[in-house]
XYZ file of C-alpha atoms in Angstrom:
775
model
C -79.269 -56.080 -78.732
C -81.393 -57.269 -75.908
C -78.380 -57.633 -73.699
C -77.235 -54.134 -74.480
C -80.685 -52.821 -73.764
C -80.751 -54.647 -70.484
C -77.397 -53.170 -69.546
C -78.558 -49.729 -70.544
C -81.728 -50.275 -68.575
C -79.793 -51.298 -65.502
C -77.611 -48.249 -65.752
C -80.655 -46.006 -66.139
C -82.317 -47.683 -63.168
C -79.163 -47.163 -61.137
C -79.195 -43.536 -62.047
C -82.838 -43.326 -61.097
C -82.074 -44.935 -57.761
C -79.397 -42.345 -57.096
C -76.440 -44.716 -57.294
C -74.303 -42.213 -59.111
C -75.132 -39.531 -56.592
C -74.287 -41.848 -53.697
C -71.023 -42.869 -55.346
C -69.987 -39.240 -55.887
C -70.838 -38.465 -52.283
C -68.823 -41.425 -51.049
C -65.882 -40.483 -53.248
C -65.872 -36.953 -51.898
C -66.072 -38.161 -48.303
C -63.426 -40.865 -48.721
C -61.062 -38.939 -50.978
C -57.733 -38.169 -49.267
C -54.682 -36.630 -50.821
C -51.031 -36.607 -49.972
C -51.312 -32.964 -48.966
C -53.182 -33.941 -45.784
C -49.935 -34.623 -43.936
C -50.208 -38.455 -44.004
C -46.839 -40.117 -44.483
C -45.422 -43.610 -44.636
C -45.124 -46.075 -41.785
C -41.336 -46.180 -42.224
C -41.145 -42.548 -41.159
C -43.041 -43.371 -37.970
C -40.610 -46.164 -37.224
C -37.648 -43.844 -37.714
C -39.265 -41.355 -35.307
C -39.467 -43.961 -32.581
C -35.731 -44.580 -32.866
C -34.694 -40.940 -32.403
C -36.141 -40.835 -28.914
C -35.090 -37.857 -26.857
C -32.805 -34.858 -26.589
C -29.572 -35.660 -24.747
C -29.250 -34.013 -21.354
C -27.108 -31.016 -20.550
C -23.767 -32.475 -19.394
C -22.770 -32.307 -15.767
C -19.841 -29.964 -16.323
C -21.199 -26.428 -15.923
C -18.960 -24.998 -18.679
C -19.849 -27.396 -21.510
C -22.924 -27.910 -23.627
C -23.904 -30.202 -26.481
C -26.267 -28.935 -29.141
C -28.970 -31.433 -29.951
C -31.127 -31.904 -33.052
C -34.892 -31.646 -32.669
C -37.057 -34.767 -32.760
C -38.697 -35.526 -36.100
C -42.499 -35.129 -36.199
C -44.697 -38.197 -35.837
C -46.349 -39.186 -39.167
C -49.773 -40.769 -39.576
C -50.338 -44.507 -39.727
C -51.567 -45.616 -43.186
C -54.346 -44.103 -45.271
C -57.859 -45.314 -45.815
C -58.290 -46.526 -49.437
C -60.812 -44.928 -51.758
C -63.846 -46.844 -52.961
C -63.793 -47.503 -56.703
C -66.224 -46.044 -59.143
C -69.491 -47.961 -59.090
C -69.072 -49.649 -62.423
C -70.539 -53.044 -61.886
C -68.969 -55.911 -63.725
C -71.082 -58.731 -62.302
C -73.539 -59.399 -59.525
C -74.666 -62.553 -57.773
C -77.483 -62.426 -55.300
C -81.061 -61.436 -54.650
C -82.990 -58.726 -56.482
C -86.320 -57.003 -55.912
C -87.770 -55.086 -58.858
C -84.396 -55.064 -60.553
C -82.759 -53.634 -57.417
C -80.087 -55.392 -55.418
C -81.733 -56.502 -52.202
C -80.652 -58.803 -49.402
C -77.368 -60.659 -49.482
C -75.213 -60.665 -52.558
C -71.782 -60.532 -54.148
C -70.710 -57.858 -56.619
C -67.587 -57.305 -58.707
C -66.555 -53.869 -59.902
C -64.454 -52.806 -62.782
C -60.828 -52.769 -61.653
C -61.025 -55.850 -59.458
C -62.745 -54.518 -56.317
C -65.394 -56.763 -54.765
C -68.132 -56.519 -52.191
C -69.933 -59.267 -50.345
C -72.689 -58.438 -47.918
C -76.090 -56.906 -47.555
C -77.865 -54.670 -50.052
C -80.893 -52.421 -49.751
C -82.593 -50.593 -52.626
C -79.651 -51.299 -54.877
C -77.034 -49.976 -52.482
C -74.495 -51.476 -50.130
C -76.344 -51.136 -46.834
C -75.685 -53.177 -43.684
C -72.889 -55.566 -42.759
C -70.500 -56.458 -45.511
C -66.912 -56.913 -46.679
C -65.333 -54.676 -49.326
C -62.031 -55.852 -50.805
C -59.857 -53.688 -53.014
C -57.892 -55.099 -55.905
C -54.588 -54.560 -54.051
C -55.790 -56.684 -51.129
C -56.935 -54.032 -48.653
C -60.118 -55.134 -46.932
C -62.893 -53.426 -44.991
C -65.273 -55.416 -42.832
C -68.085 -53.576 -41.144
C -71.194 -51.522 -41.592
C -72.231 -49.710 -44.792
C -74.835 -46.963 -45.022
C -75.832 -46.079 -48.611
C -72.544 -47.292 -50.125
C -70.461 -45.521 -47.445
C -68.554 -47.293 -44.584
C -70.071 -46.035 -41.309
C -70.342 -46.709 -37.558
C -68.005 -49.604 -36.694
C -65.643 -51.537 -38.883
C -62.293 -53.131 -39.423
C -59.624 -52.204 -41.979
C -56.946 -54.741 -42.900
C -53.932 -53.795 -45.052
C -51.674 -56.072 -47.081
C -48.758 -55.803 -44.632
C -50.940 -57.080 -41.790
C -51.796 -53.687 -40.293
C -55.246 -53.565 -38.716
C -57.620 -50.858 -37.581
C -60.709 -51.673 -35.595
C -63.090 -49.091 -34.218
C -65.410 -46.247 -35.127
C -65.905 -45.258 -38.782
C -67.542 -42.184 -40.260
C -67.778 -41.513 -44.008
C -65.195 -44.217 -44.599
C -62.626 -42.569 -42.315
C -61.401 -43.514 -38.852
C -63.434 -41.288 -36.582
C -64.031 -41.792 -32.866
C -62.414 -44.402 -30.644
C -60.336 -47.075 -32.336
C -57.274 -49.282 -32.194
C -54.541 -49.491 -34.849
C -51.801 -52.146 -34.918
C -48.982 -52.200 -37.442
C -48.206 -55.455 -39.225
C -44.527 -54.790 -39.978
C -43.428 -52.965 -36.819
C -44.441 -53.329 -33.145
C -46.365 -50.050 -33.240
C -49.916 -49.632 -31.980
C -52.233 -46.740 -31.214
C -55.228 -46.795 -28.905
C -57.331 -43.691 -28.685
C -59.475 -41.210 -30.522
C -59.497 -40.288 -34.238
C -60.980 -37.476 -36.258
C -61.341 -37.695 -40.056
C -58.676 -40.366 -40.315
C -56.157 -38.649 -38.022
C -55.194 -39.128 -34.411
C -57.046 -36.415 -32.537
C -57.871 -36.177 -28.810
C -56.643 -38.475 -26.054
C -54.645 -41.490 -27.121
C -51.716 -43.790 -26.414
C -49.126 -44.954 -28.923
C -46.644 -47.761 -28.279
C -43.423 -47.981 -30.287
C -42.306 -51.473 -29.259
C -43.826 -54.802 -28.374
C -42.648 -54.689 -24.761
C -44.377 -51.306 -24.241
C -41.192 -49.706 -22.910
C -41.400 -46.788 -25.364
C -44.748 -45.019 -25.508
C -46.629 -41.736 -25.437
C -49.919 -41.022 -23.692
C -51.629 -37.683 -23.982
C -53.207 -35.208 -26.353
C -53.174 -35.333 -30.188
C -54.181 -32.655 -32.688
C -54.421 -33.586 -36.395
C -52.052 -36.519 -36.141
C -49.329 -34.755 -34.084
C -48.593 -34.640 -30.360
C -49.913 -31.332 -29.099
C -51.190 -30.423 -25.641
C -50.256 -32.217 -22.439
C -48.742 -35.678 -22.556
C -46.354 -38.146 -20.986
C -43.540 -39.711 -23.028
C -41.488 -42.676 -21.893
C -38.469 -43.652 -23.959
C -36.917 -47.068 -24.374
C -33.920 -46.018 -22.260
C -36.174 -45.285 -19.286
C -36.022 -41.514 -19.683
C -39.347 -39.721 -19.308
C -40.931 -36.385 -20.141
C -44.157 -35.106 -18.623
C -45.419 -31.791 -19.894
C -46.687 -29.799 -22.838
C -46.148 -30.570 -26.535
C -46.495 -28.691 -29.799
C -45.995 -30.166 -33.272
C -44.487 -33.346 -31.799
C -41.879 -31.369 -29.840
C -41.579 -30.502 -26.149
C -42.972 -27.012 -25.946
C -44.257 -25.162 -22.868
C -43.853 -26.334 -19.277
C -42.579 -29.819 -18.585
C -40.269 -32.073 -16.626
C -37.641 -34.267 -18.266
C -35.817 -37.019 -16.362
C -32.693 -38.546 -17.909
C -32.553 -41.746 -15.894
C -29.450 -43.050 -17.617
C -27.495 -39.820 -17.009
C -28.848 -39.061 -13.485
C -30.127 -35.670 -14.586
C -33.416 -33.824 -14.354
C -34.860 -30.622 -15.787
C -38.109 -28.922 -14.881
C -39.140 -25.691 -16.486
C -39.981 -24.165 -19.832
C -39.329 -25.678 -23.279
C -39.402 -24.359 -26.825
C -39.119 -26.489 -29.960
C -37.771 -29.431 -27.979
C -35.054 -27.469 -26.121
C -34.836 -25.886 -22.690
C -35.840 -22.290 -23.198
C -36.997 -19.863 -20.504
C -36.754 -20.255 -16.755
C -36.108 -23.681 -15.284
C -34.112 -25.848 -12.906
C -31.581 -28.442 -14.037
C -30.222 -30.949 -11.518
C -27.221 -33.287 -11.789
C -27.346 -36.173 -9.317
C -23.929 -37.367 -8.222
C -22.916 -40.770 -6.945
C -23.123 -41.001 -3.163
C -19.774 -41.398 -1.450
C -19.454 -43.888 1.378
C -20.274 -42.480 4.841
C -20.867 -39.021 3.377
C -23.695 -36.770 4.519
C -23.199 -33.871 2.093
C -25.865 -33.055 -0.530
C -24.903 -35.083 -3.567
C -26.198 -32.940 -6.406
C -25.348 -29.946 -8.543
C -28.228 -27.643 -9.360
C -28.779 -24.708 -11.688
C -31.811 -22.431 -11.332
C -32.228 -19.647 -13.822
C -32.634 -18.756 -17.495
C -32.123 -21.018 -20.522
C -31.886 -20.098 -24.211
C -31.981 -22.874 -26.825
C -30.829 -25.515 -24.385
C -28.002 -23.447 -22.852
C -27.635 -21.611 -19.562
C -27.954 -18.057 -20.754
C -29.059 -15.041 -18.724
C -29.288 -14.771 -14.954
C -28.979 -17.940 -12.910
C -27.697 -19.548 -9.734
C -25.518 -22.668 -9.662
C -25.415 -24.635 -6.387
C -22.523 -27.056 -6.150
C -22.635 -30.327 -4.222
C -19.944 -29.169 -1.788
C -22.051 -26.157 -0.761
C -20.454 -23.510 -2.986
C -22.763 -21.221 -4.909
C -22.485 -18.908 -7.889
C -25.213 -16.396 -8.676
C -24.857 -14.090 -11.625
C -24.947 -13.819 -15.417
C -24.389 -16.682 -17.884
C -23.602 -16.649 -21.595
C -23.555 -19.969 -23.521
C -23.191 -22.095 -20.386
C -20.352 -19.962 -18.993
C -20.220 -17.445 -16.160
C -20.128 -13.977 -17.630
C -20.349 -10.302 -16.692
C -20.311 -8.790 -13.193
C -20.329 -11.692 -10.766
C -21.848 -11.692 -7.311
C -19.122 -13.570 -5.438
C -20.186 -12.542 -1.949
C -20.903 -16.109 -0.855
C -17.834 -17.639 -2.473
C -15.670 -14.943 -0.903
C -16.651 -16.114 2.587
C -17.317 -19.776 1.843
C -14.398 -20.990 4.008
C -15.630 -18.981 7.006
C -19.154 -20.277 6.572
C -17.941 -23.852 6.255
C -15.864 -23.477 9.398
C -18.861 -22.136 11.327
C -21.060 -24.941 10.012
C -18.565 -27.627 11.062
C -18.013 -26.026 14.478
C -21.675 -25.782 15.465
C -22.639 -29.146 13.970
C -20.176 -30.888 16.345
C -21.529 -29.303 19.547
C -22.830 -31.947 21.933
C -21.917 -34.913 19.699
C -19.221 -37.563 19.853
C -16.623 -37.644 17.048
C -17.985 -39.021 13.789
C -16.401 -41.990 12.034
C -15.987 -40.074 8.753
C -15.494 -36.637 10.286
C -18.731 -35.226 8.883
C -21.660 -33.810 10.818
C -25.048 -32.375 9.971
C -26.298 -29.211 11.628
C -29.536 -29.432 13.619
C -31.992 -26.628 14.217
C -31.000 -26.575 17.903
C -27.391 -25.858 16.924
C -28.501 -23.390 14.246
C -30.423 -21.409 16.906
C -27.243 -21.313 19.002
C -25.354 -19.969 15.981
C -27.962 -17.245 15.435
C -27.868 -16.177 19.091
C -24.064 -16.169 19.188
C -24.038 -13.976 16.076
C -26.630 -11.670 17.711
C -29.264 -11.995 15.000
C -31.935 -11.738 17.697
C -30.773 -8.180 18.435
C -31.999 -7.030 14.998
C -35.601 -6.618 16.236
C -36.425 -10.186 15.213
C -36.777 -13.197 17.527
C -35.633 -16.715 16.763
C -39.273 -17.779 16.459
C -39.861 -15.100 13.811
C -36.705 -16.196 11.974
C -38.045 -19.747 11.986
C -41.354 -18.544 10.622
C -39.571 -16.575 7.904
C -37.250 -19.373 6.769
C -39.359 -22.492 7.407
C -42.946 -21.322 6.923
C -43.399 -23.840 4.082
C -43.065 -26.786 6.475
C -45.992 -28.404 8.340
C -47.080 -26.453 11.424
C -45.691 -28.917 13.972
C -42.272 -29.008 12.258
C -41.542 -25.288 11.984
C -39.865 -25.133 15.421
C -38.637 -28.757 15.571
C -35.121 -28.772 17.126
C -34.182 -32.140 15.601
C -34.550 -31.091 11.938
C -31.335 -31.319 9.907
C -29.843 -28.502 7.818
C -27.467 -29.317 4.998
C -24.717 -26.840 4.259
C -26.468 -25.523 1.164
C -29.626 -24.918 3.223
C -27.524 -23.206 5.884
C -26.045 -20.797 3.317
C -29.428 -20.225 1.678
C -30.977 -19.356 5.046
C -28.234 -16.827 5.731
C -28.721 -15.135 2.348
C -32.457 -14.941 2.948
C -31.926 -13.615 6.468
C -29.414 -10.998 5.278
C -31.934 -9.622 2.808
C -34.703 -9.570 5.413
C -32.628 -7.658 7.988
C -30.647 -5.217 5.825
C -32.717 -4.674 2.673
C -34.126 -1.367 3.937
C -30.647 -0.075 4.724
C -29.285 -0.938 1.255
C -32.420 -0.580 -0.855
C -30.852 2.180 -3.001
C -27.497 0.434 -3.530
C -26.561 -1.997 -6.316
C -25.982 -4.944 -6.277
C -28.592 -5.042 -3.565
C -28.363 -8.630 -2.293
C -24.575 -8.637 -2.312
C -24.446 -5.529 -0.115
C -26.887 -7.065 2.360
C -24.933 -10.304 2.587
C -21.561 -8.592 3.060
C -23.042 -6.374 5.779
C -24.391 -9.420 7.596
C -21.029 -11.174 7.408
C -19.079 -8.164 8.702
C -21.573 -7.218 11.420
C -22.858 -10.579 12.657
C -20.986 -13.671 11.506
C -17.284 -12.812 11.321
C -16.904 -11.120 14.745
C -19.094 -13.488 16.793
C -19.307 -16.920 15.164
C -17.730 -19.896 17.001
C -17.828 -18.067 20.372
C -20.433 -20.110 22.203
C -22.647 -18.361 24.739
C -25.308 -19.856 26.981
C -25.208 -22.691 29.478
C -26.220 -25.625 27.269
C -23.021 -25.818 25.187
C -20.662 -24.385 27.812
C -18.922 -27.712 28.490
C -18.814 -30.939 26.508
C -19.449 -33.195 29.534
C -22.237 -30.986 30.842
C -23.848 -30.779 27.363
C -23.840 -34.556 27.007
C -25.454 -34.872 30.457
C -28.074 -32.164 29.857
C -29.073 -33.643 26.476
C -30.420 -36.715 28.285
C -33.362 -34.549 29.449
C -34.019 -32.977 26.040
C -36.701 -35.389 24.805
C -38.838 -35.065 27.947
C -38.451 -31.280 27.932
C -39.479 -31.190 24.256
C -42.632 -33.100 25.187
C -43.421 -30.597 27.945
C -42.668 -27.672 25.608
C -45.187 -29.012 23.096
C -47.808 -29.473 25.832
C -47.646 -25.836 26.936
C -47.457 -24.380 23.390
C -50.429 -22.498 21.996
C -51.201 -21.542 18.347
C -49.464 -18.385 17.191
C -51.869 -15.531 16.316
C -49.926 -14.833 13.115
C -49.659 -16.916 9.962
C -48.863 -19.800 9.620
C -50.394 -20.187 13.134
C -47.865 -22.764 14.333
C -47.664 -23.768 18.046
C -45.359 -21.465 20.039
C -44.613 -20.596 23.669
C -44.398 -17.056 25.052
C -42.350 -15.786 27.991
C -45.540 -15.159 29.930
C -46.625 -18.765 29.470
C -43.220 -19.987 30.667
C -43.623 -18.000 33.896
C -47.168 -19.303 34.338
C -45.903 -22.840 33.781
C -43.440 -22.561 36.674
C -46.192 -21.130 38.860
C -48.690 -23.851 37.937
C -46.149 -26.571 38.624
C -45.338 -24.938 42.024
C -41.646 -24.564 41.196
C -41.313 -21.001 42.477
C -39.687 -20.945 45.917
C -37.504 -18.716 48.059
C -34.582 -19.096 45.672
C -36.448 -19.156 42.346
C -38.708 -16.125 42.664
C -40.668 -14.439 39.889
C -38.185 -11.524 39.583
C -35.358 -14.048 39.415
C -37.162 -15.881 36.591
C -37.562 -12.596 34.708
C -33.837 -12.066 35.005
C -33.228 -15.514 33.540
C -35.608 -14.790 30.660
C -33.774 -11.544 29.911
C -30.526 -13.497 29.829
C -31.612 -16.324 27.527
C -34.374 -14.849 25.374
C -34.572 -11.047 25.475
C -32.432 -8.035 24.737
C -29.681 -7.706 27.378
C -29.239 -4.510 29.338
C -32.901 -3.476 29.416
C -35.131 -2.990 32.438
C -38.513 -3.752 30.903
C -39.334 -7.261 29.741
C -41.802 -7.935 26.945
C -43.513 -11.120 28.101
C -45.289 -11.468 24.749
C -42.060 -12.484 23.007
C -41.953 -16.065 21.711
C -39.465 -18.733 22.769
C -37.979 -21.486 20.647
C -36.970 -24.746 22.299
C -33.323 -23.692 22.749
C -34.398 -20.713 24.869
C -36.937 -22.851 26.738
C -34.347 -25.531 27.537
C -31.609 -23.085 28.554
C -34.094 -21.191 30.746
C -34.936 -24.457 32.523
C -31.238 -25.193 33.055
C -30.719 -21.715 34.519
C -33.765 -22.218 36.756
C -32.303 -25.507 37.952
C -29.092 -23.765 39.085
C -31.144 -21.257 41.071
C -33.878 -23.546 42.403
C -31.534 -26.186 43.836
C -29.271 -24.556 46.411
C -26.123 -26.067 47.951
C -27.777 -26.735 51.325
C -30.511 -28.700 49.534
C -27.890 -30.936 47.958
C -26.150 -31.413 51.327
C -29.479 -32.241 52.941
C -30.214 -34.788 50.247
C -26.733 -36.232 50.703
C -27.338 -36.589 54.432
C -30.634 -38.369 53.761
C -28.940 -40.706 51.326
C -26.155 -41.397 53.836
C -28.714 -42.095 56.559
C -30.584 -44.504 54.318
C -27.328 -46.186 53.354
C -26.283 -46.490 57.032
C -29.612 -48.010 58.040
C -29.347 -50.395 55.124
C -25.820 -51.409 56.199
C -26.975 -51.944 59.823
C -29.840 -54.153 58.692
C -27.523 -56.064 56.400
C -24.992 -56.510 59.264
C -27.697 -57.727 61.664
C -28.938 -60.191 59.077
C -25.366 -61.332 58.504
C -24.718 -61.927 62.236
C -28.030 -63.734 62.674
C -27.247 -65.868 59.650
C -23.829 -66.656 61.088
C -25.382 -67.852 64.367
C -27.807 -69.994 62.420
C -25.072 -71.590 60.333
C -23.467 -72.899 63.528
C -26.413 -75.301 63.865
C -27.500 -75.634 60.226
C -25.217 -75.895 57.232
C -25.722 -73.247 54.545
C -27.884 -74.193 51.586
C -27.372 -72.812 48.058
C -30.040 -70.325 46.958
C -32.798 -71.623 44.746
C -33.085 -70.278 41.234
C -36.485 -68.747 41.997
C -35.135 -66.519 44.795
C -34.560 -62.878 43.896
C -31.126 -61.542 44.717
C -31.028 -57.858 45.579
C -28.415 -55.942 43.580
C -25.633 -54.097 45.272
C -26.182 -50.424 45.994
C -24.979 -48.188 43.170
C -24.186 -44.611 44.164
C -26.061 -41.953 42.211
C -24.437 -39.090 40.339
C -25.203 -36.818 43.289
C -23.463 -39.143 45.766
C -20.485 -39.642 43.468
C -19.901 -35.935 42.923
C -20.339 -34.932 46.561
C -17.935 -37.639 47.676
C -15.090 -35.637 46.081
C -13.376 -32.913 48.183
C -14.532 -29.390 47.299
C -10.976 -27.994 47.169
C -7.697 -29.708 46.312
C -5.720 -31.069 49.236
C -8.605 -31.494 51.700
C -8.708 -35.277 51.487
C -7.522 -36.907 54.724
C -6.692 -40.159 53.011
C -4.083 -38.638 50.674
C -0.848 -40.462 51.518
C 1.140 -39.360 48.471
C 2.030 -35.875 49.777
C 5.746 -34.943 49.424
C 7.883 -34.212 52.427
C 8.476 -30.700 53.686
C 11.801 -30.076 51.965
C 10.669 -31.217 48.588
C 7.470 -29.192 48.930
C 9.376 -26.015 49.739
C 11.666 -26.597 46.747
C 8.702 -27.079 44.447
C 6.936 -24.012 45.796
C 9.961 -21.933 44.959
C 9.829 -22.938 41.256
C 7.877 -20.382 39.129
C 7.102 -22.930 36.410
C 5.622 -25.278 38.962
C 3.470 -22.466 40.325
C 2.013 -21.776 36.884
C 1.312 -25.477 36.370
C -0.344 -25.741 39.761
C -2.472 -22.659 39.122
C -3.633 -24.037 35.758
C -4.372 -27.379 37.380
C -6.319 -25.701 40.166
C -8.358 -23.678 37.668
C -9.111 -26.835 35.727
C -10.120 -28.690 38.851
C -12.315 -25.829 39.984
C -13.978 -25.689 36.580
C -14.555 -29.428 36.672
C -15.995 -29.222 40.164
C -18.256 -26.369 39.072
C -19.697 -28.389 36.190
C -20.056 -31.395 38.460
C -22.021 -29.295 40.902
C -24.155 -27.995 38.030
C -24.945 -31.538 36.983
C -26.054 -32.335 40.544
C -28.364 -29.343 40.523
C -29.798 -30.225 37.091
C -30.348 -33.844 38.059
C -32.077 -32.884 41.306
C -34.277 -30.271 39.606
C -35.465 -32.416 36.712
C -35.842 -35.769 38.456
C -37.304 -34.608 41.788
C -39.087 -31.363 40.909
C -39.884 -30.549 37.282
C -40.806 -33.929 35.788
C -42.862 -35.138 38.810
C -44.707 -31.796 38.898
C -45.573 -32.142 35.211
C -46.795 -35.713 35.681
C -48.944 -34.524 38.599
C -50.326 -31.742 36.393
C -51.261 -34.258 33.699
C -52.906 -36.532 36.256
C -54.829 -33.575 37.683
C -56.048 -32.572 34.221
C -57.226 -36.105 33.536
C -59.001 -36.225 36.900
C -60.779 -32.937 36.164
C -61.854 -34.204 32.744
C -63.160 -37.403 34.316
C -65.061 -35.444 36.967
C -66.635 -33.189 34.336
C -67.647 -36.269 32.391
C -69.209 -37.858 35.490
C -71.022 -34.633 36.375
C -72.456 -34.456 32.868
C -73.598 -38.079 33.070
C -75.198 -37.471 36.493
C -76.963 -34.356 35.195
C -78.354 -36.329 32.265
C -79.522 -39.067 34.630
C -81.262 -36.557 36.877
C -82.910 -34.958 33.890
C -84.205 -38.319 32.681
C -85.513 -39.193 36.160
C -87.244 -35.831 36.505
C -88.929 -36.269 33.131
C -90.035 -39.777 34.127
C -91.436 -38.447 37.420
C -93.395 -35.729 35.650
C -94.807 -38.301 33.236
C -95.931 -40.576 36.086
C -97.581 -37.668 37.914
C -99.394 -36.601 34.745
C -100.669 -40.144 34.163
C -101.817 -40.383 37.792
C -103.767 -37.140 37.523
C -105.432 -38.290 34.280
C -106.476 -41.582 35.866
C -107.850 -39.791 38.936
C -109.875 -37.395 36.766
C -111.346 -40.250 34.746
C -112.314 -42.117 37.920
C -114.125 -39.121 39.339
C -115.977 -38.487 36.045
C -117.120 -42.128 35.960
C -118.349 -41.900 39.534
C -120.339 -38.743 38.801
C -121.985 -40.286 35.740
C -123.150 -43.416 37.620
C -124.147 -41.419 40.661
C -122.631 -44.005 42.910
C -120.403 -41.610 44.766
C -120.242 -37.911 45.192
C -117.317 -36.124 43.588
C -114.654 -35.820 46.187
C -112.017 -33.311 46.530
C -108.557 -33.963 45.168
C -106.189 -35.510 47.609
C -103.927 -33.171 49.345
C -101.073 -35.333 48.122
C -100.820 -33.754 44.695
C -98.015 -33.836 42.160
C -96.693 -30.655 43.708
C -95.988 -32.545 46.937
C -94.856 -35.732 45.211
C -92.185 -33.922 43.209
C -90.168 -32.755 46.214
C -90.435 -36.200 47.778
C -89.240 -37.836 44.569
C -86.388 -35.349 44.302
C -85.383 -36.108 47.895
C -85.441 -39.809 47.078
C -83.198 -39.226 44.046
C -80.760 -37.316 46.209
C -80.637 -40.198 48.675
C -80.137 -42.730 45.867
C -77.436 -40.662 44.146
C -73.924 -41.977 44.931
C -71.809 -39.866 47.159
C -69.015 -38.102 45.248
C -65.745 -36.823 46.460
C -65.318 -33.075 46.280
C -63.396 -32.049 43.192
C -59.845 -30.935 43.787
C -59.410 -27.212 43.638
C -57.456 -26.492 40.517
C -55.329 -23.466 40.400
C -55.442 -21.219 37.356
C -53.827 -23.205 34.586
C -51.703 -21.805 31.856
C -54.331 -22.673 29.241
C -57.080 -20.733 31.086
C -54.792 -17.782 31.512
C -53.963 -17.801 27.852
């Protein structure tokens, strides 16, 4: 009876202490049901195996439907604390309440070992369930709180923040049966917030990003065991929203919109092809357009690796409806033009492939008369290449692949003819066909201009391109229109020639204007708009034309005579040295030269000397001993076929002589006139900058000396005033008048002394109005 009363008393005391209330509260807070979306660990493991959606195959007419990825389940559940029905207790008590450290067994087999306070589990302790699940951590009034560690029977472990018995806050979970771990934030026992989950021990398959109620939702990055990756938005464990998927194993990539794990909406899918040996073509297929449930469906453009393009409607990965075949209709003509212009000025390639440069592309545009459509080449550059950095918009060395070449033409066709065909459908197709019929087909592959007029002359002129590009960049000024890239105007080109003192009796200002009309402006007009911009092709061709005008034939002959005179004097000196050496060798035997002696190389004739050594017309050479006799010559002259051959040969020789003479003029202009004048201009600019710097330093020095002089004068006057006041107070001397040598007289003397001490400076060279000041 006493024992029963004691038990009843303990139960009543527990009720009085609120144990039952605390237990009910803990049960409510820890109670979780299967309806909360928590599933088994085996489901999570199966999810990690079904990794990603296969890529759209490379063939544009096939498609594989793919199953969606299974949702990610939760990782274990927190067990529920048993009813507080105490079976036995071992430990300290205070007034019949459990207090301090103790060990308690509950009905059902659960145990607790740790700290108690006022009859409750409070503080650090270990709670072990009958099935082996263990919690080690902090208790607050019978409820696991703050930080703790859960350990399950299979070896799974959670360690981190706990609230009301549930994982809440930052924590780490590691599975005991599979190499799965999660590091991140939790909310009420579920993954919620930022976190990372690893599906294998090597950490080759993982997800890092946002979680909402145990599922991937928000923005995250997923890496699969195969190396494939996805970076984008998620919803309910599926790719949903905007994202980029890279199939590393299949050499494919998609960037765009997703829905329920499939490509859906607008996007771009790229197939990377294997690079062929010595090939310079773009090695990729690319589709840009609409997707529906993982298929190309709607309007889209497919760009093939060989440069072909299809733009139109798609239905289930197949071309469908009214097709815009304007580009494909003229693809052979465009490829021919691309190959023709990409070979200008270059030696034959080993694999027969070439890449078009911007310099050659400008020549194509001018040959096709695009600059006659009220748009300059500089404006075309700005329209097509405005996305590039400012210094690269007008770079002549940039490369254009064939697909870029075709894309530029489509863009240009729309820009020029969209107003004319704005009411006609299909709009872009009409614009492109008009451009082909009006510009490309009649004029392409008919080279104009001096630069590409002859293969030998082009190769020779290209040797001056780099230096001319440097000079072009020096005289460029920022364009007043967006994107404000450096450009050169016709007016600045004329000022440049004037500043470099290249205008003479032959190359006058009106003659330069005529050259500018020829290379950069509309032909057949009398007024010249000097505010038009020049690209480097026009700048370089204008310089070549100026060279042909500036260097006259008599100047070349005069230079040849000077070279001959120098060569003759050199030969006379060499002959005199030879004869004197011969007379010396009669008395002294010749000695071999020492290794340290410099041997002067033999004279090598320049290009100018070599060209001018040829006769100007066939048959003028006096040393020709292979002429036929009179009878044979008369017989040959009477043959019509021979006359045609001779005429063709004479035309060829005259053309060759003309280009040779051009090369002499270009060489003389660039090496003796243009480049030295530019170097002198740079030196003059540097000298002016140095003089301005020295003048500023001298002005600062004079200012410092003047301030020092004023300070000394002020101190002298103060001392003199104090001396006079002291004399008046002692009555020793009468106050005397101030000396006539005051600070007003000392200042000019000191200034004169500074002028004498200042170093003498050379007068600054008179600089003519530069192009920058004029601009």
